[in-house]
PDB file of C-alpha atoms in Angstrom:
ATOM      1  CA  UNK A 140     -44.596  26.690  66.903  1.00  0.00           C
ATOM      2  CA  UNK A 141     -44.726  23.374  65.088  1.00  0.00           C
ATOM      3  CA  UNK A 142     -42.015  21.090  65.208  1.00  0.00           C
ATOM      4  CA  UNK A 143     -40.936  19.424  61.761  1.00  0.00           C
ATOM      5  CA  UNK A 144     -39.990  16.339  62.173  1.00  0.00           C
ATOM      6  CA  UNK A 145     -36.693  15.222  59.881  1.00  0.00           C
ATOM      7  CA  UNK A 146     -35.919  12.060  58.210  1.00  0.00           C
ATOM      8  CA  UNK A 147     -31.956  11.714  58.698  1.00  0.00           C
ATOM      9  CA  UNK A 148     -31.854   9.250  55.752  1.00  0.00           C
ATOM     10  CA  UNK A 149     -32.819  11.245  52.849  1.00  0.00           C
ATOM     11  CA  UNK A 150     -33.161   9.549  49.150  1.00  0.00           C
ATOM     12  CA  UNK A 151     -32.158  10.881  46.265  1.00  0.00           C
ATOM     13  CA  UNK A 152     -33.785   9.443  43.083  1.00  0.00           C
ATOM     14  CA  UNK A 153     -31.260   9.457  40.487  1.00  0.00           C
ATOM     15  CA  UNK A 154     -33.602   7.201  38.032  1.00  0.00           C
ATOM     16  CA  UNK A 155     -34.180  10.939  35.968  1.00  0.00           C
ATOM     17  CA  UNK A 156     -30.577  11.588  35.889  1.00  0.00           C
ATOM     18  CA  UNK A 157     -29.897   8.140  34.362  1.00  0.00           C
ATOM     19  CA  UNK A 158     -32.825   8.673  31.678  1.00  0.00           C
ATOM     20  CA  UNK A 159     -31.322  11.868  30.684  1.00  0.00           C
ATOM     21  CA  UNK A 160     -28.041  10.697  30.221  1.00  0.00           C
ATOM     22  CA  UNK A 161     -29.046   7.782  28.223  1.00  0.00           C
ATOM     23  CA  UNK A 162     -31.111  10.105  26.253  1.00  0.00           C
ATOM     24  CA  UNK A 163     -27.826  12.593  25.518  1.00  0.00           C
ATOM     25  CA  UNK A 164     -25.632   9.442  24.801  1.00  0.00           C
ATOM     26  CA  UNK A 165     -28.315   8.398  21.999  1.00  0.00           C
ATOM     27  CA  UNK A 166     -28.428  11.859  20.856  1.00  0.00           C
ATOM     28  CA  UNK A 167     -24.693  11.879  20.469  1.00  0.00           C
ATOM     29  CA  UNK A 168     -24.588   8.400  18.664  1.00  0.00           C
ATOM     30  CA  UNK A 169     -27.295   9.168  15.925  1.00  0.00           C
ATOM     31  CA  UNK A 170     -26.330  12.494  15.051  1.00  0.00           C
ATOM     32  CA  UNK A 171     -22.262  11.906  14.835  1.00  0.00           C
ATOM     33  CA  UNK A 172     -20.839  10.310  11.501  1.00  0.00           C
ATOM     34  CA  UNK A 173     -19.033   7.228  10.541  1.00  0.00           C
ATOM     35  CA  UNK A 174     -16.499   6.977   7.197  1.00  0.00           C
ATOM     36  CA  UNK A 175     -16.191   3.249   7.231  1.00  0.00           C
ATOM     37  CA  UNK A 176     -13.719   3.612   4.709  1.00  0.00           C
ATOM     38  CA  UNK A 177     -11.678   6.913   4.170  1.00  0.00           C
ATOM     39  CA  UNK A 178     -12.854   7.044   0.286  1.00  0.00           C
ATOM     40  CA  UNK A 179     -16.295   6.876   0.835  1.00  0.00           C
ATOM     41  CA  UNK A 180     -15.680  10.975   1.844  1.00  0.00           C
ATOM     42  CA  UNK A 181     -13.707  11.602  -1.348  1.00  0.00           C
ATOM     43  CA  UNK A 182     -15.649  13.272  -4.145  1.00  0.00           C
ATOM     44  CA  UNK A 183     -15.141  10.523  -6.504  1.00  0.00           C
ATOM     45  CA  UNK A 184     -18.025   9.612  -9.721  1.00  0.00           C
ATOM     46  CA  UNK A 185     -17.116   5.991 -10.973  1.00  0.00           C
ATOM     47  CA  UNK A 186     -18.071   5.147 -14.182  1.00  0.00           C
ATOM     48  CA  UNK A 187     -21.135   3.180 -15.068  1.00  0.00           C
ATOM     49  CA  UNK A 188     -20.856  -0.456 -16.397  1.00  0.00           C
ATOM     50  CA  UNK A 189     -23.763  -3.044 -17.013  1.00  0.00           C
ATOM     51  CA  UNK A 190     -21.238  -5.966 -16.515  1.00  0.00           C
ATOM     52  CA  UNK A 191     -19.590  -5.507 -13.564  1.00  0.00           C
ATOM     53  CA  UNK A 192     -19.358  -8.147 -10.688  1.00  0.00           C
ATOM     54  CA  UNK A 193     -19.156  -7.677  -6.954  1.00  0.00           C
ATOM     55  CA  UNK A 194     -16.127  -8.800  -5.640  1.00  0.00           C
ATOM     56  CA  UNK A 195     -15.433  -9.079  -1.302  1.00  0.00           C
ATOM     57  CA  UNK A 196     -11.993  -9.759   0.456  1.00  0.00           C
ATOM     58  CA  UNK A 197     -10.763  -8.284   3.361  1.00  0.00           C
ATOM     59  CA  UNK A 198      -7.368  -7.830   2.429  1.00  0.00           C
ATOM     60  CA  UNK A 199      -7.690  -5.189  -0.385  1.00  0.00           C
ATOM     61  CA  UNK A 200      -5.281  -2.420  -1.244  1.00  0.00           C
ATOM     62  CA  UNK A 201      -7.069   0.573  -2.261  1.00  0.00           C
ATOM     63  CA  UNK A 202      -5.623   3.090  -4.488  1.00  0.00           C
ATOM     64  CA  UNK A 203      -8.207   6.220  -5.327  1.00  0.00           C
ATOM     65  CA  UNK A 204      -7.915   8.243  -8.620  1.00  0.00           C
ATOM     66  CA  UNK A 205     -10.029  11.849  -8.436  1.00  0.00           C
ATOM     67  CA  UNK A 206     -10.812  13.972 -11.297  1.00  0.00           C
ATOM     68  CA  UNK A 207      -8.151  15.781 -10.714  1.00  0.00           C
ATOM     69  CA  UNK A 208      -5.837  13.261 -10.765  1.00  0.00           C
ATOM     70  CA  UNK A 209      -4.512  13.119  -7.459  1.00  0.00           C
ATOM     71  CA  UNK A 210      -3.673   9.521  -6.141  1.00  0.00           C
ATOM     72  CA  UNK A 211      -4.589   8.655  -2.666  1.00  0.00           C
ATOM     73  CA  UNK A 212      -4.220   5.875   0.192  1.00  0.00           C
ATOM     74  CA  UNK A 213      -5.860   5.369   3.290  1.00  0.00           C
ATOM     75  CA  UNK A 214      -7.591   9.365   2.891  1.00  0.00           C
ATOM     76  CA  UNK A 215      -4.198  11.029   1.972  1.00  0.00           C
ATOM     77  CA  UNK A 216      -2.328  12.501  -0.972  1.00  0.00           C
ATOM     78  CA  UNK A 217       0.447  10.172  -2.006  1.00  0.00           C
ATOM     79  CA  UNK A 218       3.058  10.649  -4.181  1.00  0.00           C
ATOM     80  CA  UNK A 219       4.059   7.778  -6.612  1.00  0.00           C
ATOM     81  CA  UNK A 220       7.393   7.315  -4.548  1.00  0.00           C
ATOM     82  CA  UNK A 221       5.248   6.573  -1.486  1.00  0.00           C
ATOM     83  CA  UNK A 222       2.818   4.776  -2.968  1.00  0.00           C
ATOM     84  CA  UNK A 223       5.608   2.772  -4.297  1.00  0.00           C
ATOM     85  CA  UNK A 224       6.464   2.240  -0.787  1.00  0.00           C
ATOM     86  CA  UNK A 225       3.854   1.286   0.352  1.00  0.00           C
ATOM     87  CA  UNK A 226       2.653  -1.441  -2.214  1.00  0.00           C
ATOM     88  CA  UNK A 227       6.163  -2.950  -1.027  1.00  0.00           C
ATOM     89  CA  UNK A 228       5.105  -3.176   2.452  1.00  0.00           C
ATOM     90  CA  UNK A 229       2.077  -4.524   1.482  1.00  0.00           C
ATOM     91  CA  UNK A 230       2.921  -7.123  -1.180  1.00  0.00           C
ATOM     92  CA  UNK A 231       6.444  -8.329   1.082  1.00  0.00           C
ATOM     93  CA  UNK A 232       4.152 -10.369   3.861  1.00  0.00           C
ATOM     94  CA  UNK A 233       1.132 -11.814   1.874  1.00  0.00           C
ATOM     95  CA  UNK A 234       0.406 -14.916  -0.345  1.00  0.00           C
ATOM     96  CA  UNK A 235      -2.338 -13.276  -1.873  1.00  0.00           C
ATOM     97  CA  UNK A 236      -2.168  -9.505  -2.921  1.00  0.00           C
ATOM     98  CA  UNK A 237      -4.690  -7.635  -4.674  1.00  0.00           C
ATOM     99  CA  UNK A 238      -5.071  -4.001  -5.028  1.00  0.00           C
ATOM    100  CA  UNK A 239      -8.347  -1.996  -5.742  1.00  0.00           C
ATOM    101  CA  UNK A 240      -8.314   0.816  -8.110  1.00  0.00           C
ATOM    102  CA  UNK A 241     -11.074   3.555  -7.455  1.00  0.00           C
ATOM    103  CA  UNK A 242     -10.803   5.624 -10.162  1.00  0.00           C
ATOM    104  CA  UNK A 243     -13.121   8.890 -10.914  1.00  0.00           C
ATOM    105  CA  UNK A 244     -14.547   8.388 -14.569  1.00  0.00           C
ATOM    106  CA  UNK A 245     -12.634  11.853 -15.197  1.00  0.00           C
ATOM    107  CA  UNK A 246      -9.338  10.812 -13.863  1.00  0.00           C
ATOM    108  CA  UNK A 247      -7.015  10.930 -16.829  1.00  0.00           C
ATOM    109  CA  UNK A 248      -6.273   7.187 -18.425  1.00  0.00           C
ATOM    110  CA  UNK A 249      -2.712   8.105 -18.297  1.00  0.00           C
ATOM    111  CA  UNK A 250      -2.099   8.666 -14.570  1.00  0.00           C
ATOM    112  CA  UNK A 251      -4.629   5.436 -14.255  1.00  0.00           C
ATOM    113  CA  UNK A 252      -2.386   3.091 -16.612  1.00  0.00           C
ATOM    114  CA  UNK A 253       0.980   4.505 -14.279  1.00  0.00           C
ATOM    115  CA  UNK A 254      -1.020   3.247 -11.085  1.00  0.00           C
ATOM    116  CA  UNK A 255      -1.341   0.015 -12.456  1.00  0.00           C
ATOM    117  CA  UNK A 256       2.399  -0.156 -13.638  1.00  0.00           C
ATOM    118  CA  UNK A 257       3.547   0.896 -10.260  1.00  0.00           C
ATOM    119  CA  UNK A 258       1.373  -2.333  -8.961  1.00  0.00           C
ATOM    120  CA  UNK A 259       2.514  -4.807 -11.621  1.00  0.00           C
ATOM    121  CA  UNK A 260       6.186  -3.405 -10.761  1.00  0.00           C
ATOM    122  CA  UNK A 261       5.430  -4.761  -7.092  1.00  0.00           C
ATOM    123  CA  UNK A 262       4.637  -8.177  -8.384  1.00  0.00           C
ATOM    124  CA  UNK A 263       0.759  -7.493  -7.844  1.00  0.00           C
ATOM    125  CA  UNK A 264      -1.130  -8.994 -10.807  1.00  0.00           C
ATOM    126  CA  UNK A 265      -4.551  -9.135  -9.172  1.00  0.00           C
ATOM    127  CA  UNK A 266      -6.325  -5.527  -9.691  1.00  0.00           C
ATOM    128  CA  UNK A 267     -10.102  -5.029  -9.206  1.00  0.00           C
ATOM    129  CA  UNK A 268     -10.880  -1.486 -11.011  1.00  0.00           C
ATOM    130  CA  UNK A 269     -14.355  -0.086  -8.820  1.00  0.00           C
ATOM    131  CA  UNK A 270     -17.432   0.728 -11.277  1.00  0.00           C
ATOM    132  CA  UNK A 271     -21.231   1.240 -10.508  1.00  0.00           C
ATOM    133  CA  UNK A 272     -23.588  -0.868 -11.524  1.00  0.00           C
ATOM    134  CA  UNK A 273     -26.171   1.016 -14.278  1.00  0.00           C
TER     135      UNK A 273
END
């Protein structure tokens, strides 16, 4: 019989593995989703305008109107006693305060109009209402 001869210091080549796993991370990345803001999900149709102007700060307070009237913060529900509440927390530390009203172009003008009273009430007189652009 013939003898095999046996190399004691096998390799394994793991260069395969690593392209597979790079190609599963990628995989992962592109298909999974990103909400960059929490109102960007919400079902919300803002009303067209010709004159509107862009307007960027970091420090916003957003307050989101839907159709059917339900007032949210941050992605949840919020009642006008928390919202309260919250507007307090937010206007107590800051120099500058303004608060960004997304309201859908359904959203009754009422509940709208007691949003901005609640933010007035804080001592908040800066309030960007969102539109799109025609």
């Amino acid at each position: 019989m013939a003898k095999h001869d046996f190399n004691e210091e096998a390799d394994i080549n793991i260069t395969p593995l690593i392209d597979i796993l790079f190609i599963l991370l990628l995989f992962f990345i592109l298909t999974s989703t990103f909400d960059i803001k929490d109102e960007k999900s919400m079902d919300i149709k803002l009303p067209e305008v010709s004159t509107g102007k862009a307007v960027e700060s970091n420090d916003l307070f957003s307050v989101s109107v839907n159709s059917e009237n339900e007032i949210y913060h941050n992605g949840k529900i919020q009642s006008m006693d928390d919202l309260k509440k919250q507007l307090a927390n937010y206007a107590k530390d800051r120099d500058t305060k303004t608060v960004n009203i997304v309201a859908d172009e359904n959203a009754s003008h009422g509940v709208v109009m007691k949003v901005m009273d609640l933010i007035r009430a804080e001592g908040i007189f800066s309030v960007n209402i969102e539109v799109a652009q025609k």
